[in-house]
Short mmCIF file of C-alpha atoms and ligand atoms in Angstrom, two decimals:
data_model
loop_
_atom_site.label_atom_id
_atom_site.label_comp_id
_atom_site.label_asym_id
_atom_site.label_seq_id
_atom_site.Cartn_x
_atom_site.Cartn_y
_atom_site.Cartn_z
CA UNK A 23 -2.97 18.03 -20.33
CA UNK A 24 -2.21 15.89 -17.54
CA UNK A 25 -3.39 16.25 -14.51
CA UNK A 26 -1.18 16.19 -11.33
CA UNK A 27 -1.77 13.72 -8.86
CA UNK A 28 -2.70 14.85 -5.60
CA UNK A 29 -5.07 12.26 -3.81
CA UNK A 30 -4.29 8.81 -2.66
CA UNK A 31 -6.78 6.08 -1.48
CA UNK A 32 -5.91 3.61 1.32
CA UNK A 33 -8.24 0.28 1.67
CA UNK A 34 -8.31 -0.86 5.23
CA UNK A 35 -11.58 -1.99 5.50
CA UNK A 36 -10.04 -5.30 5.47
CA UNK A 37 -10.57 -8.13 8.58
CA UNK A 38 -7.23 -8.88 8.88
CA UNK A 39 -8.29 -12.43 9.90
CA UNK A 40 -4.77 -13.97 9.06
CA UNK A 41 -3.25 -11.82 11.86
CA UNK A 42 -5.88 -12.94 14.77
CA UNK A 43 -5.87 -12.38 17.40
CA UNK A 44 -3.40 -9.72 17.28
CA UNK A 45 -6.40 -7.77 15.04
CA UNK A 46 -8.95 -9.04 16.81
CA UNK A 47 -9.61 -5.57 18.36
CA UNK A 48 -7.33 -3.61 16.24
CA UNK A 49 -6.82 -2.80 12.75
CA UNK A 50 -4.23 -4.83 10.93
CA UNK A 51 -2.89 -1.48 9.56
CA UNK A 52 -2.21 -0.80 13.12
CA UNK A 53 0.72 -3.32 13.40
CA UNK A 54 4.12 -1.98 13.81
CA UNK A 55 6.93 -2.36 11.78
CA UNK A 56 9.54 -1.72 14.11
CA UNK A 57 7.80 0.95 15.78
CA UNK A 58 5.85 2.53 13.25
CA UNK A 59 2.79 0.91 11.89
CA UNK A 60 1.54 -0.08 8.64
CA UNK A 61 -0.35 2.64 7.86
CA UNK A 62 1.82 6.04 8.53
CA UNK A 63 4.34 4.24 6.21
CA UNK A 64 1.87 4.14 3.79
CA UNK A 65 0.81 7.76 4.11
CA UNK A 66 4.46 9.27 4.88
CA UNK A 67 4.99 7.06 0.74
CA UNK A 68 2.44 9.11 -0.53
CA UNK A 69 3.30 12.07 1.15
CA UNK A 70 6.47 11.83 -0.42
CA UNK A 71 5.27 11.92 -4.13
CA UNK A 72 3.13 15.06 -3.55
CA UNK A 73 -0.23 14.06 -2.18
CA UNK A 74 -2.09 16.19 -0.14
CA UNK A 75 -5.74 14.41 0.01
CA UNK A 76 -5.82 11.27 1.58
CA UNK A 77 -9.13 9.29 2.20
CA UNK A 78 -9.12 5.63 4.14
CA UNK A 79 -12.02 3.43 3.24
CA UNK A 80 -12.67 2.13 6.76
CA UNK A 81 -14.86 -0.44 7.92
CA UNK A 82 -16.17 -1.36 11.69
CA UNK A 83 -13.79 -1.60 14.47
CA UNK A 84 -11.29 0.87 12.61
CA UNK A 85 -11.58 3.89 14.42
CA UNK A 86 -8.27 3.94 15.96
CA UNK A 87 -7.17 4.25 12.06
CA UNK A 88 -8.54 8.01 12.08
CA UNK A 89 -7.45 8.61 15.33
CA UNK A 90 -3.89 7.75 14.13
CA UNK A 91 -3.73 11.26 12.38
CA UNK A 92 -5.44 13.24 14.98
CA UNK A 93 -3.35 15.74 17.12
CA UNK A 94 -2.74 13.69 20.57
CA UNK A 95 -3.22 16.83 23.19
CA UNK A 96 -2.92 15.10 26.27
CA UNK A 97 0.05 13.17 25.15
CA UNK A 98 1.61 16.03 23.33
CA UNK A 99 1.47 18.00 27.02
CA UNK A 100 2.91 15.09 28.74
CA UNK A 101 6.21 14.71 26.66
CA UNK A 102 6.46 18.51 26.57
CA UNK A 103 6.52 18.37 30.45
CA UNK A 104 8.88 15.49 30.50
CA UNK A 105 11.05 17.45 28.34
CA UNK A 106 11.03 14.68 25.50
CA UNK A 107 11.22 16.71 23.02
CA UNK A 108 12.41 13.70 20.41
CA UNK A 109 9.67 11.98 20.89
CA UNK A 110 7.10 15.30 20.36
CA UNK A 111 9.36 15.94 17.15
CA UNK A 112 8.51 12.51 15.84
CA UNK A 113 5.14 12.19 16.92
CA UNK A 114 4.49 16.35 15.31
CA UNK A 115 5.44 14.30 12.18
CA UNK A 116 3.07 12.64 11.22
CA UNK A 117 0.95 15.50 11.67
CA UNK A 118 -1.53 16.07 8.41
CA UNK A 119 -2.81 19.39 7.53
CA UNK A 120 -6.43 19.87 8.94
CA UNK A 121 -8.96 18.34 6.28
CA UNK A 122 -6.22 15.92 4.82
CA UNK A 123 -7.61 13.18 5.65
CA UNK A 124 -11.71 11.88 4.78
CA UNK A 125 -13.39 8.72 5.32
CA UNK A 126 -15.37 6.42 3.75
CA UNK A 127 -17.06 3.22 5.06
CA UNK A 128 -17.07 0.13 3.21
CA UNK A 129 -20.18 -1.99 4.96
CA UNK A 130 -19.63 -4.88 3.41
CA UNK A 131 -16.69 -6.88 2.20
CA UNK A 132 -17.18 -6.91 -1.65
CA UNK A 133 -13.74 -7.06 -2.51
CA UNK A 134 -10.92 -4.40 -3.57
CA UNK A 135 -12.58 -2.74 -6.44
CA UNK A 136 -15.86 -2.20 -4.33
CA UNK A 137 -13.57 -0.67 -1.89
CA UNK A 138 -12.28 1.59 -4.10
CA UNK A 139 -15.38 2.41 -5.98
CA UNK A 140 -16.99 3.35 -2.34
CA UNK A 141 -14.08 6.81 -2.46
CA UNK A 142 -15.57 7.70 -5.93
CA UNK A 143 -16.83 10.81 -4.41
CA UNK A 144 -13.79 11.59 -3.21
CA UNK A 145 -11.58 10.81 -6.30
CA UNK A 146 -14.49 12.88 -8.51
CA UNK A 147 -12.60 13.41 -12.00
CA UNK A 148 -9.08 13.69 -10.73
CA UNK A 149 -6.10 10.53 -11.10
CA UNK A 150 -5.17 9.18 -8.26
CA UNK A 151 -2.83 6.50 -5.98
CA UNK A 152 -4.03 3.49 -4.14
CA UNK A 153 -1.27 2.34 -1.45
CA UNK A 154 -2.56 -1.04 -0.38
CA UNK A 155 -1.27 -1.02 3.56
CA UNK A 156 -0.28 -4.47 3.53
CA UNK A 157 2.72 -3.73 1.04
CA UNK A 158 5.94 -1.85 2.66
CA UNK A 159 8.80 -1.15 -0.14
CA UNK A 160 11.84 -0.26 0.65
CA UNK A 161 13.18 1.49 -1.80
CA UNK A 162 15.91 5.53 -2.28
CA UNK A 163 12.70 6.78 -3.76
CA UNK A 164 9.61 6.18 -2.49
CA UNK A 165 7.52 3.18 -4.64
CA UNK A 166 4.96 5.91 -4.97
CA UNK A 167 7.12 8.73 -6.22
CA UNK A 168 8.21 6.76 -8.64
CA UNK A 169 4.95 5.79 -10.11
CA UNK A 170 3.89 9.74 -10.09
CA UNK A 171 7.09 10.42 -12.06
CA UNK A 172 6.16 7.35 -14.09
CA UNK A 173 2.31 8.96 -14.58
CA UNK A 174 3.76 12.20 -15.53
CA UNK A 175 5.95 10.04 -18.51
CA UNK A 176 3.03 8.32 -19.91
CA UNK A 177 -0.06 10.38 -18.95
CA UNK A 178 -2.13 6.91 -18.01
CA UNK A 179 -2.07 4.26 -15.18
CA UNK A 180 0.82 3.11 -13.96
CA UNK A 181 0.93 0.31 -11.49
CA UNK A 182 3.92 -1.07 -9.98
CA UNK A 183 4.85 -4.46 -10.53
CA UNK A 184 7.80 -7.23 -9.65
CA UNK A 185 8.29 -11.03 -10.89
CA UNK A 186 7.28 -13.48 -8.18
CA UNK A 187 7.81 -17.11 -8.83
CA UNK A 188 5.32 -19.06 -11.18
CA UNK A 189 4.21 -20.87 -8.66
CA UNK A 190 2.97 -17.75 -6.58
CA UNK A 191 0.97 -16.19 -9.35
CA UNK A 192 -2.84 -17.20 -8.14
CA UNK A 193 -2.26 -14.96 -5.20
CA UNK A 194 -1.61 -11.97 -7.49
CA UNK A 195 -3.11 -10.00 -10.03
CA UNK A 196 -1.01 -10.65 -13.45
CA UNK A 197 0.16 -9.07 -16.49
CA UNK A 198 -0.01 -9.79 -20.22
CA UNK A 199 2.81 -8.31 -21.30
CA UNK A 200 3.73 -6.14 -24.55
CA UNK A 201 6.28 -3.75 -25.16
CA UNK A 202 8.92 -3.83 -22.40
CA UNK A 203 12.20 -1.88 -22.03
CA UNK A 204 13.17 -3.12 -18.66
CA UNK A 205 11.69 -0.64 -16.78
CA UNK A 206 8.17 0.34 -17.86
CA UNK A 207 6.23 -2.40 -19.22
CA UNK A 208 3.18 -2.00 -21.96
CA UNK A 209 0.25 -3.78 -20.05
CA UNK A 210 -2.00 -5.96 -22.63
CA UNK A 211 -3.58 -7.92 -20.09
CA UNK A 212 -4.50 -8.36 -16.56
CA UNK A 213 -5.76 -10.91 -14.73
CA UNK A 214 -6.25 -11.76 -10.97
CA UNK A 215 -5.09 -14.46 -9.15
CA UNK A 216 -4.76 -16.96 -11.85
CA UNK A 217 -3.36 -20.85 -11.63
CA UNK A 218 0.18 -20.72 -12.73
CA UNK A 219 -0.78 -22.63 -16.08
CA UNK A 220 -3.18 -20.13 -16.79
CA UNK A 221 -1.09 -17.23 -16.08
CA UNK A 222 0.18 -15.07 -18.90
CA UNK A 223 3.56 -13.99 -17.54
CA UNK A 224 5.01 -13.96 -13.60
CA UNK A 225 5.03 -10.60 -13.60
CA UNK A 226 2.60 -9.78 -10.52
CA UNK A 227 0.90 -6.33 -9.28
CA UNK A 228 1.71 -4.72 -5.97
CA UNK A 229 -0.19 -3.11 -4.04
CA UNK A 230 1.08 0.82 -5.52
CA UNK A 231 -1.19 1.82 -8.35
CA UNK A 232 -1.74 5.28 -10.02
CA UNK A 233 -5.25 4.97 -12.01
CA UNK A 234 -7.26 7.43 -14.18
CA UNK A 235 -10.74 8.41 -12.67
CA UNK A 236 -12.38 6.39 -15.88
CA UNK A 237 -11.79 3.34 -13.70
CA UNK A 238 -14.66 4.20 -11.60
CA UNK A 239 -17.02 3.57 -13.89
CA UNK A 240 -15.60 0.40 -15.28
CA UNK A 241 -16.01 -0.49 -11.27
CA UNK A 242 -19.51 0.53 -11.38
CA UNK A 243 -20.83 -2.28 -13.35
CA UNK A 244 -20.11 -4.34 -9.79
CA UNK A 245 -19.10 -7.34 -12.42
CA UNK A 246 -17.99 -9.94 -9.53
CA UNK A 247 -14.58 -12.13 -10.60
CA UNK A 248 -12.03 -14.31 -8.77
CA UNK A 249 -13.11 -15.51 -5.57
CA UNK A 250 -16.90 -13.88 -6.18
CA UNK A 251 -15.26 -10.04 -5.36
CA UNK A 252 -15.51 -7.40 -7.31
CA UNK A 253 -11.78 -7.08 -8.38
CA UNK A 254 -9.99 -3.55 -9.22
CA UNK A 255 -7.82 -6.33 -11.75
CA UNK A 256 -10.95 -7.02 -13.99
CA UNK A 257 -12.11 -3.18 -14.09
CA UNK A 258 -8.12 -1.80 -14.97
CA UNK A 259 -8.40 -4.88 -17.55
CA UNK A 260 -10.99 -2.99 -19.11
CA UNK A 261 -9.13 0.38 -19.88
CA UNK A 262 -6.70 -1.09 -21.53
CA UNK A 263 -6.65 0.19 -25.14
CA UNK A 264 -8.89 2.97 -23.82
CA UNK A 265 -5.98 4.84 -21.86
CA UNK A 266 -1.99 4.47 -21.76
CA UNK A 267 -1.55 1.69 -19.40
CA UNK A 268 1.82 0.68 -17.95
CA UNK A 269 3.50 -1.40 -15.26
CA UNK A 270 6.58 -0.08 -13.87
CA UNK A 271 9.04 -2.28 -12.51
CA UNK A 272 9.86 -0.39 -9.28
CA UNK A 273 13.10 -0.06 -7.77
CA UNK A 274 13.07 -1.29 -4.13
CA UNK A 275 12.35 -4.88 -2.41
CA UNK A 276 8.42 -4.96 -1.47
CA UNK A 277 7.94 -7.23 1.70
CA UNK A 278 4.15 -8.68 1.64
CA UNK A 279 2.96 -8.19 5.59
CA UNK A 280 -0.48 -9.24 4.83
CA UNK A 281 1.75 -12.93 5.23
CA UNK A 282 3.34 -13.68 8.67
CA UNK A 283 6.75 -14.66 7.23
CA UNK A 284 6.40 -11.79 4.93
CA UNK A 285 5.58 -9.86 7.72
CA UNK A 286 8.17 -10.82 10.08
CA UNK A 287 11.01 -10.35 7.01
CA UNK A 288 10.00 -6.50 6.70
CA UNK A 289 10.62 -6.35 10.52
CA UNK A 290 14.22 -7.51 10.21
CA UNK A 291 14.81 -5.42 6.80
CA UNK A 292 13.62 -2.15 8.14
CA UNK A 293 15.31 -2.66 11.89
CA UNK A 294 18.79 -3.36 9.29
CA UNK A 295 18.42 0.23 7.91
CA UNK A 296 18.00 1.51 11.80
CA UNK A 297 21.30 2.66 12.50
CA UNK A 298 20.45 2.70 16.14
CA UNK A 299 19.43 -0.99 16.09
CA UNK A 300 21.17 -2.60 13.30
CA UNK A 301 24.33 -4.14 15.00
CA UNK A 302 22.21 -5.43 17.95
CA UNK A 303 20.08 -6.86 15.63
CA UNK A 304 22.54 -8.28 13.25
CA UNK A 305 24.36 -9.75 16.71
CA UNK A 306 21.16 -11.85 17.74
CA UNK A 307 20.62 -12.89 14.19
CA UNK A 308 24.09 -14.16 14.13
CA UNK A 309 23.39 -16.18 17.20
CA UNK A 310 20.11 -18.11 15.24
CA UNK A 311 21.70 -18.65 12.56
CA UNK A 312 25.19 -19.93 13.43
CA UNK A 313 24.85 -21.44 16.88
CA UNK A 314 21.51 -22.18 15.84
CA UNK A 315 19.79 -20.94 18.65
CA UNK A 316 15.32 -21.96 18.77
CA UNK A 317 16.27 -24.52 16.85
CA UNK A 318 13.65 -27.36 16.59
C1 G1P B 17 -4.72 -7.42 -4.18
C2 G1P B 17 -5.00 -7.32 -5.68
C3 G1P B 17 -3.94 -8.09 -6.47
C4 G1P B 17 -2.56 -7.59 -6.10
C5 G1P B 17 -2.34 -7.68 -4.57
C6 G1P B 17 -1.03 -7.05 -4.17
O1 G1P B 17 -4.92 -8.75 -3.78
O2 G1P B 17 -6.30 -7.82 -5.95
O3 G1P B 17 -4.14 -7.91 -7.85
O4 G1P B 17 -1.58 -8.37 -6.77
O5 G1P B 17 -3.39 -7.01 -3.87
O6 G1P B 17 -0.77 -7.21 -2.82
P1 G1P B 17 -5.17 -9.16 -2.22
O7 G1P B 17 -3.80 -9.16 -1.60
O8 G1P B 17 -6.06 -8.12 -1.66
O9 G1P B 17 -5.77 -10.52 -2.28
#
């Protein structure tokens, strides 16, 4: 039987040191993209394939994280008095049903599979999605919805993956690939962050998984790998053969904002789909581009 996916775990325990000092005394997960930030489009994703459980591992100077998904009282009076009622609707929104969300603290920066192996209590014997902040997709369905339709296909993990170029792969995890119609790849191999000589393919993970609860244990052996962390590549690596394992190759354009250009790109993309800011927005970046306006 398979089990339907209802929980989702969010890493954000992370420094964010390439944004400083805008994180400095914020989360990274806390930056906008337009004028929502990282995080809510990572939980409205999930919402939208049918989660209902959520739980952040958090780290210090993260609280504002968890107070993102409280109810806002005081400023829910205010714009009720002021008679912005738009606002209120948007801001009721992102409301989550009481007990939604739990947290876990990640003390020390181990690495992504540490992180994830800290919500084991949470995840107890059930599948479940990781949504990595730092990647936004834009994409009809959500990325996330379409690996829970993708889980429901196969009955194993599904992670969601796109090519990047050969030179990119040692910032990625990467697959060895077997069977592959186009759209759901067989997954022989994985392997994190390797040189682009050594890497088996270009085919790169994103940060949208959906992983059996056997992965805990195979995260449990706190085997360290690239860059001395314990890496969530090296313990899925170890299912394989154990478990279906697939990658799906999502439909949607993922924008990295855990890199400044990256970052700055997903601004511009999701302002473009704002129908209320799009033709200002394509005016100005008419202006840079033609009359080559800030030009050095
Ligand atoms: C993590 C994973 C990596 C994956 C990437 C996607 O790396 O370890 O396998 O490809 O996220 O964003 P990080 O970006 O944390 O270095």
């Amino acid at each position: 039987m398979i089990k339907p996916l209802r929980k989702a775990v969010l890493p954000v325990a992370g420094l964010g040191t390439r944004f400083l000092p805008a994180t400095k005394a914020t989360a990274k997960e806390m930056l906008p993209v337009v004028d929502k930030p990282l995080i809510e489009y990572a939980v409205d994703e999930a919402r939208a394939a049918g989660i209902e459980q959520f739980c952040l591992v958090t780290g210090r100077g993260k609280t504002a994280l968890v107070e993102h998904f409280d109810i806002a009282y005081e400023l829910e009076a205010t714009l009720r008095e002021r008679g912005k009622h738009r606002e209120l609707k948007e801001l009721r929104a992102n409301h989550l049903p009481p007990g939604a969300v739990t947290t876990v603290r990640q003390q020390e920066p181990l690495g992504l599979g540490h992180a994830i192996w800290c919500a084991r209590a949470f995840i107890g014997e059930d599948p479940f999605a990781i949504l990595l902040p730092d990647d936004l997709v834009l994409a009809d369905t959500p990325c996330t919805k379409q690996l829970a339709d993708a889980y429901h296909e196969t009955g194993g993990c599904v992670i969601a993956v796109t090519e990047v170029p050969r030179a990119h792969t040692s910032r990625y995890g990467i697959l060895d690939v077997g069977r592959d119609d186009g759209r759901l790849v067989e997954v022989r191999g994985l392997v994190e962050k390797p040189k682009p000589e050594a890497a088996p393919s270009n085919l790169s993970i994103i940060g949208r998984y959906v992983l059996l609860p056997q992965v805990i244990a195979e995260l449990a052996r706190m085997e360290r790998g690239a860059g001395g962390e314990v890496q969530l590549t090296d313990a899925m690596a170890r299912l394989i053969g154990h478990v279906p394992f697939h990658g799906l190759r999502f439909e949607g354009r993922r924008f990295d904002c855990g890199d400044k250009v990256g970052f700055l790109e997903a601004q511009i993309a999701f302002a473009l789909k704002r129908p209320d800011m799009a033709p200002a927005v394509r005016a100005f970046l008419k202006t840079y581009v033609n009359d080559g306006v800030g030009a050095a």
